[in-house]
Coordinates of C-alpha atoms and ligand atoms in Angstrom, one line a residue:
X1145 CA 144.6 57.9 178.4
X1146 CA 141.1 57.1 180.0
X1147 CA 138.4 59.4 179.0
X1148 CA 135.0 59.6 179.9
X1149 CA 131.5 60.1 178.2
X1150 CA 128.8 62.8 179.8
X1151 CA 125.2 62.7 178.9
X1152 CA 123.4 66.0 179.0
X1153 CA 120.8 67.8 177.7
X1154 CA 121.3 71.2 176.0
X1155 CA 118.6 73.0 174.1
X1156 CA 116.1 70.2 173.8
X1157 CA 118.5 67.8 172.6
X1158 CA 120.8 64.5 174.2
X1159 CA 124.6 65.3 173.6
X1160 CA 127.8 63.4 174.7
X1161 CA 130.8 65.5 175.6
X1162 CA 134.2 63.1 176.1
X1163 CA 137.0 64.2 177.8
X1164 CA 139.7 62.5 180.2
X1165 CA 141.3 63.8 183.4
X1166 CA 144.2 65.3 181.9
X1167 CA 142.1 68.4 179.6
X1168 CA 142.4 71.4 181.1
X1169 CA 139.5 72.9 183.0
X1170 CA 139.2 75.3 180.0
X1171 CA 138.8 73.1 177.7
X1172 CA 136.3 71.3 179.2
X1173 CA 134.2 74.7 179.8
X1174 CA 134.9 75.6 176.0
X1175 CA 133.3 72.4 175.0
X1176 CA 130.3 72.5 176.9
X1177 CA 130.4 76.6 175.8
X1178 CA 130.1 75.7 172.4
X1179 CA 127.5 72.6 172.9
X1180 CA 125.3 75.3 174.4
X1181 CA 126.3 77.9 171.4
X1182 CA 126.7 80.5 173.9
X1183 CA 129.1 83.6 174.0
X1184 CA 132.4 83.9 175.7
X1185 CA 130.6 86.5 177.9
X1186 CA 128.0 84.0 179.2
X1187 CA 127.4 82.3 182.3
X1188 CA 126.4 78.2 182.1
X1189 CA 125.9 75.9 185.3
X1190 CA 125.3 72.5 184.6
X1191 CA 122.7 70.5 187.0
X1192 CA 122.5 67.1 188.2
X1193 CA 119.5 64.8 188.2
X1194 CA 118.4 66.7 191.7
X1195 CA 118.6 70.2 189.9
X1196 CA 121.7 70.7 192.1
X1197 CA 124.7 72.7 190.2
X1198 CA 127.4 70.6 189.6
X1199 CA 131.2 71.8 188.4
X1200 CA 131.6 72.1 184.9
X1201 CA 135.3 70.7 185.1
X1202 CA 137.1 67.7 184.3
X1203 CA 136.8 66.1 187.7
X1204 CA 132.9 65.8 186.3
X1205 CA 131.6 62.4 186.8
X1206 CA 130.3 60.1 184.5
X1207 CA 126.9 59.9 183.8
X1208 CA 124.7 57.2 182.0
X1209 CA 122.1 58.2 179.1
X1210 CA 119.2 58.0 181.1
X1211 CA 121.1 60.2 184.2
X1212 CA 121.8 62.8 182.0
X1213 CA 123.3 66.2 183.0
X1214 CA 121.3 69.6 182.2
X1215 CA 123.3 72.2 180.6
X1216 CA 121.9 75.5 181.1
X1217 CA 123.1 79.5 179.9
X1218 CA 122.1 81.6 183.4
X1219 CA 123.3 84.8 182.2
X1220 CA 123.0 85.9 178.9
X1221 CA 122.5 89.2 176.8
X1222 CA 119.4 91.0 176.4
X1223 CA 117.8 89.8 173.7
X1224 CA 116.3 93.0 172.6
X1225 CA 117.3 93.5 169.0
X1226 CA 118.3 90.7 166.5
X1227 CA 119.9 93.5 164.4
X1228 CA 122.5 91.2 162.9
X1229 CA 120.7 89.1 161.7
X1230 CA 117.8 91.2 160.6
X1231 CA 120.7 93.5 159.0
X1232 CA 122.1 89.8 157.2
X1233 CA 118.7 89.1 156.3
X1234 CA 118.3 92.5 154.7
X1235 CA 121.5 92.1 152.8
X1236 CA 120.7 88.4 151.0
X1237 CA 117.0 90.4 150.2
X1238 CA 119.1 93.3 148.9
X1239 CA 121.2 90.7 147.0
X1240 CA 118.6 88.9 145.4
X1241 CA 116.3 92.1 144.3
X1242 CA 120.1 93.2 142.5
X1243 CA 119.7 89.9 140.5
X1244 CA 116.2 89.9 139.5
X1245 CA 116.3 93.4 138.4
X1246 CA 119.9 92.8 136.4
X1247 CA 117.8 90.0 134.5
X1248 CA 114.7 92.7 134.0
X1249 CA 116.3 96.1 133.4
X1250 CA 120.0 94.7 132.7
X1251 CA 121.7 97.2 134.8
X1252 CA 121.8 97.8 139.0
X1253 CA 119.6 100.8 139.5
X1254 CA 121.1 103.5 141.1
X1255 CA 118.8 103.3 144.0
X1256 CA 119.7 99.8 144.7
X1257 CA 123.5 100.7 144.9
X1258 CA 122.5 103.3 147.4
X1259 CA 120.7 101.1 149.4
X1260 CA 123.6 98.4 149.5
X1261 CA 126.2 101.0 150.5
X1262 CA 123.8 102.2 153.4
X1263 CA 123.8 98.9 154.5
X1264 CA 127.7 98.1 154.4
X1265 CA 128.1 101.8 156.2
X1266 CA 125.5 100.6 159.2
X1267 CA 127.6 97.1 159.1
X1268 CA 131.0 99.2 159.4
X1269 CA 129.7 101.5 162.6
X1270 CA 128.5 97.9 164.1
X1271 CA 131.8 96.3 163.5
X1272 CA 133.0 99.5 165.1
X1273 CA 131.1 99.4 168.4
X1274 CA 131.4 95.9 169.3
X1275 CA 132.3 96.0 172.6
X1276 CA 129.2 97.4 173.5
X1277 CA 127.6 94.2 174.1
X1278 CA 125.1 95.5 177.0
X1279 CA 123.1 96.7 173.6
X1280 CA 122.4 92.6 173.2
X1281 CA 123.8 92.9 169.3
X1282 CA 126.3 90.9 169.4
X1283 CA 124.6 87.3 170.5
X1284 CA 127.6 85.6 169.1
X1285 CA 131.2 86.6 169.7
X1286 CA 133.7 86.7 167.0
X1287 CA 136.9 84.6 167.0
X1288 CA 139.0 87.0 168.9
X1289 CA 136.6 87.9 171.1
X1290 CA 136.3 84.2 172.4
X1291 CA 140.2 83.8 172.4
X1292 CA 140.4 86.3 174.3
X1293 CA 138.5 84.5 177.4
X1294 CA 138.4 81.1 177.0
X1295 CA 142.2 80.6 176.7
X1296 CA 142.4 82.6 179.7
X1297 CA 145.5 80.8 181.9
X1298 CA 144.7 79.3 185.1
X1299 CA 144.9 81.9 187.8
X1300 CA 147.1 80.2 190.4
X1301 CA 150.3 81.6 188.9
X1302 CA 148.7 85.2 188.9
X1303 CA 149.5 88.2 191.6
X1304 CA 146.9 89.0 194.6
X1305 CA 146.5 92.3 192.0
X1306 CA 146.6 90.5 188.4
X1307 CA 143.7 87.9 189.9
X1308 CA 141.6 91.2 191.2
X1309 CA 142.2 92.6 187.9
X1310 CA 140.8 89.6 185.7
X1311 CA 138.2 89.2 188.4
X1312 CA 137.1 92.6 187.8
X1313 CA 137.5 92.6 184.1
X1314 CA 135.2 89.8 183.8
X1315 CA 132.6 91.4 186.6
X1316 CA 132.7 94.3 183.9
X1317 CA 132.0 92.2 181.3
X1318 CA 129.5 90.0 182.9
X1319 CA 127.8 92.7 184.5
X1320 CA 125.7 93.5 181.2
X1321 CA 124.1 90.0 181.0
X1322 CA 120.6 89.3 182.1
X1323 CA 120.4 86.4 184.9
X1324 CA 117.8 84.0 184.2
X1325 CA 114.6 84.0 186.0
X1326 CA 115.5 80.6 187.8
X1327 CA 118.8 81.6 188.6
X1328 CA 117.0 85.2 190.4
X1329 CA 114.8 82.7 192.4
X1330 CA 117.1 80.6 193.6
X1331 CA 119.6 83.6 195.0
X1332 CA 116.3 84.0 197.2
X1333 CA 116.7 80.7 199.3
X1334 CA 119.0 79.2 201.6
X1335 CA 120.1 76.5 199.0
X1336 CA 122.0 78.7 197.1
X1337 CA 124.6 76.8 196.3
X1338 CA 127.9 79.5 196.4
X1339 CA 130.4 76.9 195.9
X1340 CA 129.2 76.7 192.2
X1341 CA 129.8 80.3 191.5
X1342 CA 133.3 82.5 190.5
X1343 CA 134.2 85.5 192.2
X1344 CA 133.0 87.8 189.5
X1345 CA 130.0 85.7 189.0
X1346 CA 129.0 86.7 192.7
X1347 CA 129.7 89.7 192.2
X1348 CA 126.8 90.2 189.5
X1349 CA 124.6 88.2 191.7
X1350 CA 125.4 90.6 194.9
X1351 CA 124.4 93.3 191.5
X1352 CA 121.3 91.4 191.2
X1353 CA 120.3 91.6 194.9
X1354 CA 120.9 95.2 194.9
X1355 CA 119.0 95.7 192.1
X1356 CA 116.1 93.5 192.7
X1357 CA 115.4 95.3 195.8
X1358 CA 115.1 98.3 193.9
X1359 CA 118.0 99.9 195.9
X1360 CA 119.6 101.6 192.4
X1361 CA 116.2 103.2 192.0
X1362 CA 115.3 104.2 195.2
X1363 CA 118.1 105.4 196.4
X1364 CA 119.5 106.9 193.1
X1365 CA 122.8 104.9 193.0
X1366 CA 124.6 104.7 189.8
X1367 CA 125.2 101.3 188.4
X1368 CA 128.9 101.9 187.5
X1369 CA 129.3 103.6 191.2
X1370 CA 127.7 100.2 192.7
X1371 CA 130.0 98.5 190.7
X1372 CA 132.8 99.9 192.0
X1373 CA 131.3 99.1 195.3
X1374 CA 131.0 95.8 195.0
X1375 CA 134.8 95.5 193.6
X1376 CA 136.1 97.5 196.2
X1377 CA 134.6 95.3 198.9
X1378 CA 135.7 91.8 197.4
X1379 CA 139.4 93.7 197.1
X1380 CA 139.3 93.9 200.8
X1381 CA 138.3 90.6 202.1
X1382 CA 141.3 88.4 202.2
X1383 CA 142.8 84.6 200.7
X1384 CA 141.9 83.0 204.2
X1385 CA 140.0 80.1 204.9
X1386 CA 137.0 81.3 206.2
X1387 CA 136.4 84.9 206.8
X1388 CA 137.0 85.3 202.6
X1389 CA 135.1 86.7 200.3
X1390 CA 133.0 83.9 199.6
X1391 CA 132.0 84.0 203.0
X1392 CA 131.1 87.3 202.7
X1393 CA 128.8 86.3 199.9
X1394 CA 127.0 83.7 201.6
X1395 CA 126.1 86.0 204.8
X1396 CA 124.8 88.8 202.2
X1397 CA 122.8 86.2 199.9
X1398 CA 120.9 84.6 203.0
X1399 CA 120.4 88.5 204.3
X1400 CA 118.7 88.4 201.0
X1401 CA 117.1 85.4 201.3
X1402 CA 115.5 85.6 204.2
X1403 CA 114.3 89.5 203.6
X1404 CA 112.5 87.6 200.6
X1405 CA 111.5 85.0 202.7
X1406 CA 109.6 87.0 205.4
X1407 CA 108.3 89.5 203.1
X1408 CA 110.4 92.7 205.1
X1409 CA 109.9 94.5 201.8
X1410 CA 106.5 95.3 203.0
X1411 CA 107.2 95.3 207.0
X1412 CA 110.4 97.7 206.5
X1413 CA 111.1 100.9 205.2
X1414 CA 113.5 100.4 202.0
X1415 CA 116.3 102.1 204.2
X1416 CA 116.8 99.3 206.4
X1417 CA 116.6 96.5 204.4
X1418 CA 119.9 98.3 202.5
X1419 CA 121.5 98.6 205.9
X1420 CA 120.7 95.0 206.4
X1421 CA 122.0 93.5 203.3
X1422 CA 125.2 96.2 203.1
X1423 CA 126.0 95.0 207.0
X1424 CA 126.3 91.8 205.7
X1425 CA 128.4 92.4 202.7
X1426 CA 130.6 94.5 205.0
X1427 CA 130.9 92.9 208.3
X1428 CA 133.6 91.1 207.9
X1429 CA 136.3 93.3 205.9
X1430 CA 139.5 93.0 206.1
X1431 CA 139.6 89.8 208.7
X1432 CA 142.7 88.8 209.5
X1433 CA 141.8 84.8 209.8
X1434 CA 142.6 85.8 213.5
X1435 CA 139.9 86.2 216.5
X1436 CA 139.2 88.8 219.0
X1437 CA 140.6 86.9 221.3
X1438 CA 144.0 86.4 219.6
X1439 CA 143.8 90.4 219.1
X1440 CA 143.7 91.2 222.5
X1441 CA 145.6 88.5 224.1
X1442 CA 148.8 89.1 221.2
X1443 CA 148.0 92.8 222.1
X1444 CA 148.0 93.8 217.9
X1445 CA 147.6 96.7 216.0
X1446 CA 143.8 96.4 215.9
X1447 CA 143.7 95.8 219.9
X1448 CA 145.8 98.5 221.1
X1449 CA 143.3 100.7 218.4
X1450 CA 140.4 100.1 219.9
X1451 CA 141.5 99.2 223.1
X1452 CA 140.0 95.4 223.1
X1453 CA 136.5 96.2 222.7
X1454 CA 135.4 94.2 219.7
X1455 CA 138.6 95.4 217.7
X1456 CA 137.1 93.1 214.6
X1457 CA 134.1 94.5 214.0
X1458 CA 135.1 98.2 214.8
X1459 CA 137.7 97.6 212.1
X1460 CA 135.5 95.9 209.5
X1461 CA 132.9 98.7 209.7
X1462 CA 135.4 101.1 209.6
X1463 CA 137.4 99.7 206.2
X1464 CA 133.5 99.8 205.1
X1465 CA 132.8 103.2 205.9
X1466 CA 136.7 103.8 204.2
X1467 CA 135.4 102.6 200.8
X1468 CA 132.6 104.3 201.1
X1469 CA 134.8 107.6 201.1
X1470 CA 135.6 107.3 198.2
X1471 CA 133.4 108.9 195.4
X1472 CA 133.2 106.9 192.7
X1473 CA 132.7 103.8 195.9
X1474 CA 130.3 105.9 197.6
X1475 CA 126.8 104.4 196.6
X1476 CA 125.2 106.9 199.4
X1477 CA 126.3 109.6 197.5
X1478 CA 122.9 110.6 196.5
X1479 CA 121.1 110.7 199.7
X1480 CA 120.5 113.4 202.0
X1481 CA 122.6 113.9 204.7
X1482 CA 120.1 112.5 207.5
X1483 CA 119.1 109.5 205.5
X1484 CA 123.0 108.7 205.4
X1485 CA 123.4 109.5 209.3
X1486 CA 121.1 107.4 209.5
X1487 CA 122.2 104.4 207.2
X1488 CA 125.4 104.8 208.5
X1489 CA 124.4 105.1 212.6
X1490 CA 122.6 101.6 211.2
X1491 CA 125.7 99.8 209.9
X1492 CA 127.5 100.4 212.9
X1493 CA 125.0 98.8 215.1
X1494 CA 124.7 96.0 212.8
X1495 CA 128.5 94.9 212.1
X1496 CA 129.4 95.5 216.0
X1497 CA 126.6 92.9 216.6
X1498 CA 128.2 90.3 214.9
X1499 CA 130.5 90.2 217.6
X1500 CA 130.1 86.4 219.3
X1501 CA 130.8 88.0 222.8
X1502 CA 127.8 89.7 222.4
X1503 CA 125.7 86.9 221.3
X1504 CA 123.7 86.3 224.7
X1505 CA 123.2 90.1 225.5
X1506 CA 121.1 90.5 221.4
X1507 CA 119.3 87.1 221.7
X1508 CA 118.0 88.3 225.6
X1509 CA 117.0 91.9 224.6
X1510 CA 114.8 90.2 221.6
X1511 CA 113.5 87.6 223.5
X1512 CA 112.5 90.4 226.2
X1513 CA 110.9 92.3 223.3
X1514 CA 109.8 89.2 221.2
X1515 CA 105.7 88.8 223.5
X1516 CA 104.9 92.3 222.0
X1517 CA 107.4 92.9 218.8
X1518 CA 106.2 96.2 216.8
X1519 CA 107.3 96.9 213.5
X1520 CA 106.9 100.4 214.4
X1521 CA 108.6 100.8 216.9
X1522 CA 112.4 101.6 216.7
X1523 CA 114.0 100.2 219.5
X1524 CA 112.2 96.7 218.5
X1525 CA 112.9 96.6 214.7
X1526 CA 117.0 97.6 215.8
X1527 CA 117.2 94.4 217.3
X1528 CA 115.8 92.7 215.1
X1529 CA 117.8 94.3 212.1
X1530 CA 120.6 92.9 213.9
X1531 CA 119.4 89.6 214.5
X1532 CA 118.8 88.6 211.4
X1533 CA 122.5 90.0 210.3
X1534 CA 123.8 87.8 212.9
X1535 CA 121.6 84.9 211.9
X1536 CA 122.8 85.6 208.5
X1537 CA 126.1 85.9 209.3
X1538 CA 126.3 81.7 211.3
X1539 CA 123.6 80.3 208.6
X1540 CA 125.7 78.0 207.3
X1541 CA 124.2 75.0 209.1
X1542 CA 120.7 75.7 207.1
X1543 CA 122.4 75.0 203.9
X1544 CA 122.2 71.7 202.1
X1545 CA 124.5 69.5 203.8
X1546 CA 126.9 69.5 201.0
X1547 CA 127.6 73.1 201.1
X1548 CA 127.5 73.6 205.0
X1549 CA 130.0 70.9 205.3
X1550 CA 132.8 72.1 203.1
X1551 CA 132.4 75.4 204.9
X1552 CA 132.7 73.2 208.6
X1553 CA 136.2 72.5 207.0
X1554 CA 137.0 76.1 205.9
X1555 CA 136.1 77.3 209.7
X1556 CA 138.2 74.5 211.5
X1557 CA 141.1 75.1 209.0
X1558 CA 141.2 78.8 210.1
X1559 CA 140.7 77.7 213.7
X1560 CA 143.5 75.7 213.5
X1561 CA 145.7 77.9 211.9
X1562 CA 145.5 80.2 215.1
X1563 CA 145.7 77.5 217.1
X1564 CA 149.2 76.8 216.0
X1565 CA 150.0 79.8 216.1
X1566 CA 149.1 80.3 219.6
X1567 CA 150.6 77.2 220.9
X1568 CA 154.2 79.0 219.5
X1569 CA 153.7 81.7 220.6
X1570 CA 152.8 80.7 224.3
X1571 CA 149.6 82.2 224.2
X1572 CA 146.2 80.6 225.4
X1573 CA 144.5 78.2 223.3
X1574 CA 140.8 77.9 223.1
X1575 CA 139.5 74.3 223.3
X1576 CA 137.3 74.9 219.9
X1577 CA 139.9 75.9 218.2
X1578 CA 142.6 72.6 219.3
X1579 CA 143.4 70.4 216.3
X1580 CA 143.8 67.7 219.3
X1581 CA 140.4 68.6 220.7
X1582 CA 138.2 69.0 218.3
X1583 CA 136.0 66.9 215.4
X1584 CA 134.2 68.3 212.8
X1585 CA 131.0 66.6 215.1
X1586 CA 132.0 67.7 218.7
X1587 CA 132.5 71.3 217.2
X1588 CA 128.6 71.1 215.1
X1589 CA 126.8 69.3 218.2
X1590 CA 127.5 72.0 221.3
X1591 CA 127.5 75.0 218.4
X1592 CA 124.2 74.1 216.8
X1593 CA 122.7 72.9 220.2
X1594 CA 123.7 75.9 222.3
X1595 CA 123.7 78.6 219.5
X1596 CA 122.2 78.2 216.4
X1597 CA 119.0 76.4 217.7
X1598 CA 118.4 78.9 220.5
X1599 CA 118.8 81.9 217.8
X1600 CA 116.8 80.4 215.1
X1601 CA 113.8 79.4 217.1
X1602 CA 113.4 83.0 218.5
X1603 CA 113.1 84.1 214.7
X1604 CA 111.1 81.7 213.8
X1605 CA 108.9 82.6 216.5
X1606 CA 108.5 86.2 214.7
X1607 CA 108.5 84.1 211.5
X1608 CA 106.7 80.7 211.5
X1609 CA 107.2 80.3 207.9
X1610 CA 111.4 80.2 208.6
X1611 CA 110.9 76.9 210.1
X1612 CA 111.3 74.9 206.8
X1613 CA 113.4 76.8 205.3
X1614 CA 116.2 77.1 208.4
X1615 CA 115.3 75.3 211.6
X1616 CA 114.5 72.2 210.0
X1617 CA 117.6 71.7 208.0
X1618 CA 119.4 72.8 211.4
X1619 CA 118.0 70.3 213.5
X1620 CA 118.7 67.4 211.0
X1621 CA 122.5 68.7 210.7
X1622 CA 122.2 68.7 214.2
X1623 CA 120.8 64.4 214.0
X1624 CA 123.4 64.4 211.3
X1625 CA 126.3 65.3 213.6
X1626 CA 124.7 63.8 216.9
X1627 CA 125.0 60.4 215.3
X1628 CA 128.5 60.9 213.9
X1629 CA 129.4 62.1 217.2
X1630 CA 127.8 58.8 218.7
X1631 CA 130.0 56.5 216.7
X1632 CA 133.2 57.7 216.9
X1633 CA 132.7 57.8 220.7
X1634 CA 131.7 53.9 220.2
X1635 CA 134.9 53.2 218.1
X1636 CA 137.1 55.0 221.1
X1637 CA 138.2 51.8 223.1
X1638 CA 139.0 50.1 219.9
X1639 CA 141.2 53.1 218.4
X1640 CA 143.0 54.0 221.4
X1641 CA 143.5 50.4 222.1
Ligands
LIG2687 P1 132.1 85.9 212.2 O1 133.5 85.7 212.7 O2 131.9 85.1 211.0 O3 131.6 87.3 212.1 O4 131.2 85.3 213.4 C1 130.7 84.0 213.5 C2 131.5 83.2 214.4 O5 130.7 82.1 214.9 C3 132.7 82.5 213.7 O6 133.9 83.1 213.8 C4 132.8 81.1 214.5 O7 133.5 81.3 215.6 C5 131.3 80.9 214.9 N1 130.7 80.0 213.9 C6 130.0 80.3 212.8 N2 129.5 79.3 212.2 C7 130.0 78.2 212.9 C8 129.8 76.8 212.8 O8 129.2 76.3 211.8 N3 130.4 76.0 213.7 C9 131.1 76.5 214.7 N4 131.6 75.7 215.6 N5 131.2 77.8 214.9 C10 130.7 78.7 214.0
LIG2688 MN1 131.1 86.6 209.6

């Protein structure tokens, strides 16, 4: 068996963790667990010399001494009472007192007892309220608590409803810990890495957005109400390539991103930065991995509904608005009828925006308005609201280049799926969408060229200080791709030769 040796750096010191390709992923997270003596519960990320996350699995690569890995606990539990220990602490003092007067008086005074049995009692109701871990008591987790997670089995050979169920078991648990100030930061830029993350680990950090935006205070929602929410919504987005739930994430977290990035917390009233980021955690529900397109030329369910006019995004908003029927979903629950006609009259406008065919018609009307944009004024700030959905919603180009790529493949693998299915079923097949016509670079070049750049720069205009943060890294995918695309149509005599 060939094993390897990883350097990192945990808690101030050097270690070595060795482990070869056939451990299990959970072993290898249970080893770096314990270097970093952190709970079950906890969340760790490990970071390369760049400060860029890397898997904690066995696939890891190996590192030298001086390349060392940094291993880091991101969520943990509020540290706000060390009553264990202080309540150890108070036993061993107890303890010794006991002795010292035995050797004095020759007998355990009656008040000592008295004491000790206080002590044991307060241990026993403790013991007895464990899992109440949001309290931040239990720092470390006892034997069966551990078991309990970290020999969790792999989750391919679980149901759709069994993986939703561990998902949310571990949202619930996780929900409690405190994300690190770094990690809070971060989830405010367009390098957010999401590949790095687990389903229920997003769904604390789409709890952190919420909550960081004040949106729990302001607009009186009940955490365990949110939470529901936010469960509800990740039910509802389906195993597909790309329209899934990590997608989703990605669109809501650079809605977030960029409200943080062009300081709308002071521009816009709270309202619509909530039907900003909950557009974007919404607007694609329920996707079938299937275009409008497909929906109205295989005349389905969802066409004949809404008789072709965008039958996606009508149906996404309204599986959104069907959550948000429920009660114990319904995080609008609290507010007043007109502020949730409103909200809601807000949604709608947002998700049916992020309809493609209606790409040109949104980027006119805000270039129209764009000389003389007024914050105040209504008609200016709804187009804008839904411009930056929709720029949230095609971002993935202003991610690192790592992160954007993999999602290229996610994209094509979905466009090729209907493709195929198409072609069988003798109905027409866009070009994009051809496994015989397309590269990853033809499909970047004319996207990020004739969509992404046009959209962006408008922003920007709006927002100078967007231009580093999502033109720029645009424009080099767009060199990135240009020269790709330049090569392979060098190499085209010689492969077709
Ligand atoms: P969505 O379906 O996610 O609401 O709308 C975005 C649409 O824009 C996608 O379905 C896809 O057709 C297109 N799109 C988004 N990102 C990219 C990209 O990086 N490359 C290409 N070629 N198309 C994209
Ligand atoms: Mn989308």
């Amino acid at each position: 068996m060939t094993t390897k040796i990883i350097h990192f750096m945990v808690n101030g010191r050097l270690e070595q963790a060795e482990f070869g390709a056939n451990n299990s992923a959970a072993d290898v997270k249970d080893l770096f667990r314990a270097a970093a003596e952190a709970g079950s519960n906890h969340i760790l990320k490990l970071y390369d010399t760049n400060g860029s996350v890397v898997k904690i699995s066995p696939r890891l690569e190996a590192n030298s001494e001086d390349s060392y890995y940094r291993l880091e606990v991101v969520a943990s539990d509020l540290q706000s009472v060390g009553m264990p220990t202080e309540l150890d602490d108070m036993e061993s003092r107890l303890q010794h007192l006991e002795s010292k007067v035995m050797e004095d008086v020759g007998k355990t005074p009656d008040i000592i007892d008295e004491l000790k049995s206080q002590v044991e009692s307060f241990k026993r109701k403790l013991e007895s309220v464990q899992h109440l871990n949001w309290m931040g008591l239990f720092h470390k987790d006892s034997d069966h608590h551990r078991s309990k997670f970290s020999k969790k089995p792999t989750t391919s050979h679980l149901s759709v409803d069994e993986e939703r169920q561990q998902v949310r078991k571990n949202f619930t648990i996780m929900s409690s810990l405190q994300m690190t100030e770094k990690v809070r930061e971060h989830l405010k830029t367009p390098n957010f890495d999401n590949w790095q993350w687990e389903e229920a680990e997003m769904l604390v950090l789409l709890q952190v957005m919420f909550t960081d935006l004040d949106f729990l205070m302001v607009f009186h929602i009940e955490l365990d109400v949110l939470q529901n929410f936010l469960f509800e919504v990740y039910c509802h987005y389906n195993s597909i390539p790309f329209h899934n739930f990590h997608h989703c994430f990605c669109v809501t977290q650079m809605m977030y991103g960029l409200i943080w990035l062009t300081d709308l917390r002071s521009r816009l009233p709270r309202l619509d930065l909530l039907i900003m980021l909950t557009s974007a955690l919404c607007h694609d529900l329920d996707h079938p991995g299937y275009n409008n397109v497909f929906q109205i030329n295989a005349q389905t369910d969802l066409a004949i509904r809404y008789n072709d006019i965008s039958p996606l995004e009508n149906h996404h908003c309204a599986v959104a608005f069907g959550i948000l029927s429920k009660p114990e979903c319904n995080i609008l629950k609290n507010l007043s009828s007109e502020q949730y006609r409103l909200i809601r009259g807000g949604m709608i406008r947002c998700i049916l925006a992020t309809d493609m065919a209606r790409h040109n018609e949104i980027l006119n009307k805000f270039k129209s308005i764009q000389p003389a944009f007024d914050f105040n004024n209504k008609e200016h700030k709804e187009v804008l609201m839904k411009i930056m959905v929709k720029v949230s919603d095609i971002s993935n180009e202003a991610r690192p280049m790592a992160v954007a790529e993999q999602w290229l493949d996610c994209l094509l693998q979905e466009f090729f799926n209907q493709s195929d299915t198409e072609k069988l079923k003798g109905l027409p097949v866009a070009p994009f969408m051809d496994r015989d016509k397309v590269s990853k670079p033809s499909s970047q070049t004319s996207f990020i060229r004739f969509v992404l750049l046009p959209l962006f720069s408008e922003l920007t205009k709006l927002f100078p200080c967007l231009e580093q943060h999502i033109l720029e890294p645009v424009r080099q995918a767009l060199e990135y791709y240009s020269t790709l695309e330049r090569a392979g149509k060098d190499e085209e005599p010689t492969t077709k030769a």
